[in-house]
Amino acid sequence: MSRKLLDKNFCVLPWTGFELEPNGKVRNCIISKETTGNIHQNSIEDILLSKKSLEIKSQMLNKEFPNNCKGCYFQEKDRITSFDNISSRLYYAKEVGPFVNNELLDNKNNFDLKHVDLRWNNKCNQACVYCSPEYSSKWEQELNVKQKFEKKNVEKVKQYVFKNIKKLKNVYLAGGEPLLINENREFLKLLLEQNPNVHLRVNTNLSSTKTGVFQLLCKFKNVHWTISVESIKEEYEYIRYHGSWEDFLKNLQHIQKLDHKISFNMLYFILNYKSIFDCIDYFKSIGFHNNSFILGPLYTPLPLNIKHLPKNIKEEVITMFENKISAQPGYYLQNSLENCLKYLTQTGFHANIDLVRYNIEKLDKRRNLDSKKIFPKLYEEVLN
């Protein structure tokens, strides 16, 4: 691994990979603050060496901390240099860094594809409360809006990736819901033939396993299932609208039998302000380790932000986090709890509980749901 990757400002991705979003935007990774281009305006080859891409690399080479990468810098702030911390920068240093040479990272004009994060389109069978039409076709249907996709431009990216498929060391599939996306079926078939030892990571709601994509994933050896879930039972079905808790558990039990890594990608926001701990405890009770939980605060949409909690309840929640952390759970769970606590204790946020109430009521009305029955504690303590 290049010694440059030990520097806290440096990331391997600008030289080796990209993230494609359903709307055509391209970033270094999903938590990047800035886009480097759009496939509906420029080719993927031009985007990877665009003015913005070169600017980010120049800043890193000059020992600067690009604004683009603030998310990782925030997660790593006040920590010793440790590859056990949760951040995309450190994750890809471990997953991609060993496969690059020093010379590649010496020049801003260099690029050698090793990683892709592909979100080909927004096809999804859930309409999670915090999502939007951009990432969910179910939200499109609900709001009666239509996202524009130029399939010819997506096809060009697909051909670029397929041409370089043997060079890939790390692949991340998301969406939409990646188990439903046809391009993933074609991509995985080719990977299985030409690059079967690649490390695959799939961010899925694990609700649809009969499309062929799931079956293909099960044939690979190096698969990391990153499962989106942040609540259980009735809360799960409200938050992940159109989802079935029973179906989710059945599919989870299926992949537990495989020799694959499983993590839970959990968002923390006002609807699960306390029940997030019940969710974690539930999965621990069925055999999952403290290193299986990657928990982080939800920043948008604004009405669901955890910082809208009334001061007294917020202080109570902060104490809950402090107690959980003082028990020293270790691993990613402790890192996640610390990150959430850090966010909760930040100042400068204008809380507006009326905004929260208004948006939940609007959602209930449109979906013919009753959040009061599903989140009684929320109404008793927060929305009273």
PDB file of C-alpha atoms in Angstrom, residues 123-126 128 130 173-181 201-211 213-215 217-218 223-230 236 240 242-258 260-265 282-283 286 288:
ATOM      1  CA  LYS A 123     -36.028   0.964  -9.563  1.00  0.00           C
ATOM      2  CA  CYS A 124     -37.190   0.042  -6.061  1.00  0.00           C
ATOM      3  CA  ASN A 125     -40.048  -1.785  -4.381  1.00  0.00           C
ATOM      4  CA  GLN A 126     -40.096   0.362  -1.229  1.00  0.00           C
ATOM      5  CA  CYS A 128     -38.843   4.631   2.682  1.00  0.00           C
ATOM      6  CA  TYR A 130     -36.545   9.428   4.135  1.00  0.00           C
ATOM      7  CA  LEU A 173     -24.073  -2.208  -5.919  1.00  0.00           C
ATOM      8  CA  ALA A 174     -26.881   0.013  -4.671  1.00  0.00           C
ATOM      9  CA  GLY A 175     -29.863   1.753  -6.175  1.00  0.00           C
ATOM     10  CA  GLY A 176     -32.804   1.973  -6.106  1.00  0.00           C
ATOM     11  CA  GLU A 177     -32.893  -1.629  -4.988  1.00  0.00           C
ATOM     12  CA  PRO A 178     -29.971  -3.487  -6.600  1.00  0.00           C
ATOM     13  CA  LEU A 179     -31.697  -6.878  -6.470  1.00  0.00           C
ATOM     14  CA  LEU A 180     -34.316  -5.514  -8.902  1.00  0.00           C
ATOM     15  CA  ILE A 181     -32.039  -3.790 -11.415  1.00  0.00           C
ATOM     16  CA  ARG A 201     -20.671  -5.297  -1.629  1.00  0.00           C
ATOM     17  CA  VAL A 202     -24.417  -4.913  -2.100  1.00  0.00           C
ATOM     18  CA  ASN A 203     -26.576  -2.376  -0.275  1.00  0.00           C
ATOM     19  CA  THR A 204     -30.037  -3.932  -0.280  1.00  0.00           C
ATOM     20  CA  ASN A 205     -33.379  -3.870   1.511  1.00  0.00           C
ATOM     21  CA  LEU A 206     -33.327  -7.673   1.066  1.00  0.00           C
ATOM     22  CA  SER A 207     -37.002  -7.758   0.152  1.00  0.00           C
ATOM     23  CA  SER A 208     -36.954  -9.182  -3.381  1.00  0.00           C
ATOM     24  CA  THR A 209     -34.893 -12.304  -4.029  1.00  0.00           C
ATOM     25  CA  LYS A 210     -36.546 -13.805  -7.122  1.00  0.00           C
ATOM     26  CA  THR A 211     -35.078 -11.666  -9.889  1.00  0.00           C
ATOM     27  CA  VAL A 213     -29.616 -11.000  -9.112  1.00  0.00           C
ATOM     28  CA  PHE A 214     -29.847 -12.549  -5.648  1.00  0.00           C
ATOM     29  CA  GLN A 215     -29.081 -16.017  -7.001  1.00  0.00           C
ATOM     30  CA  LEU A 217     -24.695 -12.943  -5.739  1.00  0.00           C
ATOM     31  CA  CYS A 218     -24.969 -16.176  -3.792  1.00  0.00           C
ATOM     32  CA  VAL A 223     -19.793 -10.901  -0.778  1.00  0.00           C
ATOM     33  CA  HIS A 224     -20.576  -8.278   1.843  1.00  0.00           C
ATOM     34  CA  TRP A 225     -24.314  -7.811   2.334  1.00  0.00           C
ATOM     35  CA  THR A 226     -24.995  -4.293   3.619  1.00  0.00           C
ATOM     36  CA  ILE A 227     -28.628  -4.455   4.660  1.00  0.00           C
ATOM     37  CA  SER A 228     -30.710  -1.303   5.033  1.00  0.00           C
ATOM     38  CA  VAL A 229     -32.821  -1.569   8.190  1.00  0.00           C
ATOM     39  CA  GLU A 230     -33.339   0.656  11.202  1.00  0.00           C
ATOM     40  CA  TYR A 236     -40.143  -1.341   9.978  1.00  0.00           C
ATOM     41  CA  ARG A 240     -39.846   1.090   4.800  1.00  0.00           C
ATOM     42  CA  HIS A 242     -44.349  -1.440   1.037  1.00  0.00           C
ATOM     43  CA  GLY A 243     -41.883  -3.621   2.939  1.00  0.00           C
ATOM     44  CA  SER A 244     -42.834  -6.788   4.843  1.00  0.00           C
ATOM     45  CA  TRP A 245     -41.068  -7.586   8.123  1.00  0.00           C
ATOM     46  CA  GLU A 246     -41.813 -11.309   7.724  1.00  0.00           C
ATOM     47  CA  ASP A 247     -40.362 -11.414   4.200  1.00  0.00           C
ATOM     48  CA  PHE A 248     -37.304  -9.504   5.361  1.00  0.00           C
ATOM     49  CA  LEU A 249     -36.621 -11.978   8.180  1.00  0.00           C
ATOM     50  CA  LYS A 250     -37.058 -14.962   5.863  1.00  0.00           C
ATOM     51  CA  ASN A 251     -34.522 -13.577   3.400  1.00  0.00           C
ATOM     52  CA  LEU A 252     -32.126 -12.634   6.190  1.00  0.00           C
ATOM     53  CA  GLN A 253     -32.229 -16.189   7.519  1.00  0.00           C
ATOM     54  CA  HIS A 254     -31.376 -17.418   4.018  1.00  0.00           C
ATOM     55  CA  ILE A 255     -28.172 -15.377   3.673  1.00  0.00           C
ATOM     56  CA  GLN A 256     -27.166 -16.174   7.259  1.00  0.00           C
ATOM     57  CA  LYS A 257     -26.546 -19.710   5.989  1.00  0.00           C
ATOM     58  CA  LEU A 258     -24.016 -18.482   3.430  1.00  0.00           C
ATOM     59  CA  HIS A 260     -20.770 -14.173   3.503  1.00  0.00           C
ATOM     60  CA  LYS A 261     -20.260 -11.042   5.572  1.00  0.00           C
ATOM     61  CA  ILE A 262     -23.425  -9.281   6.754  1.00  0.00           C
ATOM     62  CA  SER A 263     -23.722  -5.718   8.070  1.00  0.00           C
ATOM     63  CA  PHE A 264     -26.702  -3.559   8.941  1.00  0.00           C
ATOM     64  CA  ASN A 265     -26.718  -0.070   7.462  1.00  0.00           C
ATOM     65  CA  TYR A 282     -32.977  -7.744  18.293  1.00  0.00           C
ATOM     66  CA  PHE A 283     -30.326  -8.520  15.687  1.00  0.00           C
ATOM     67  CA  ILE A 286     -30.355 -13.716  16.666  1.00  0.00           C
ATOM     68  CA  PHE A 288     -25.118 -10.868  14.984  1.00  0.00           C
TER      69      PHE A 288
END
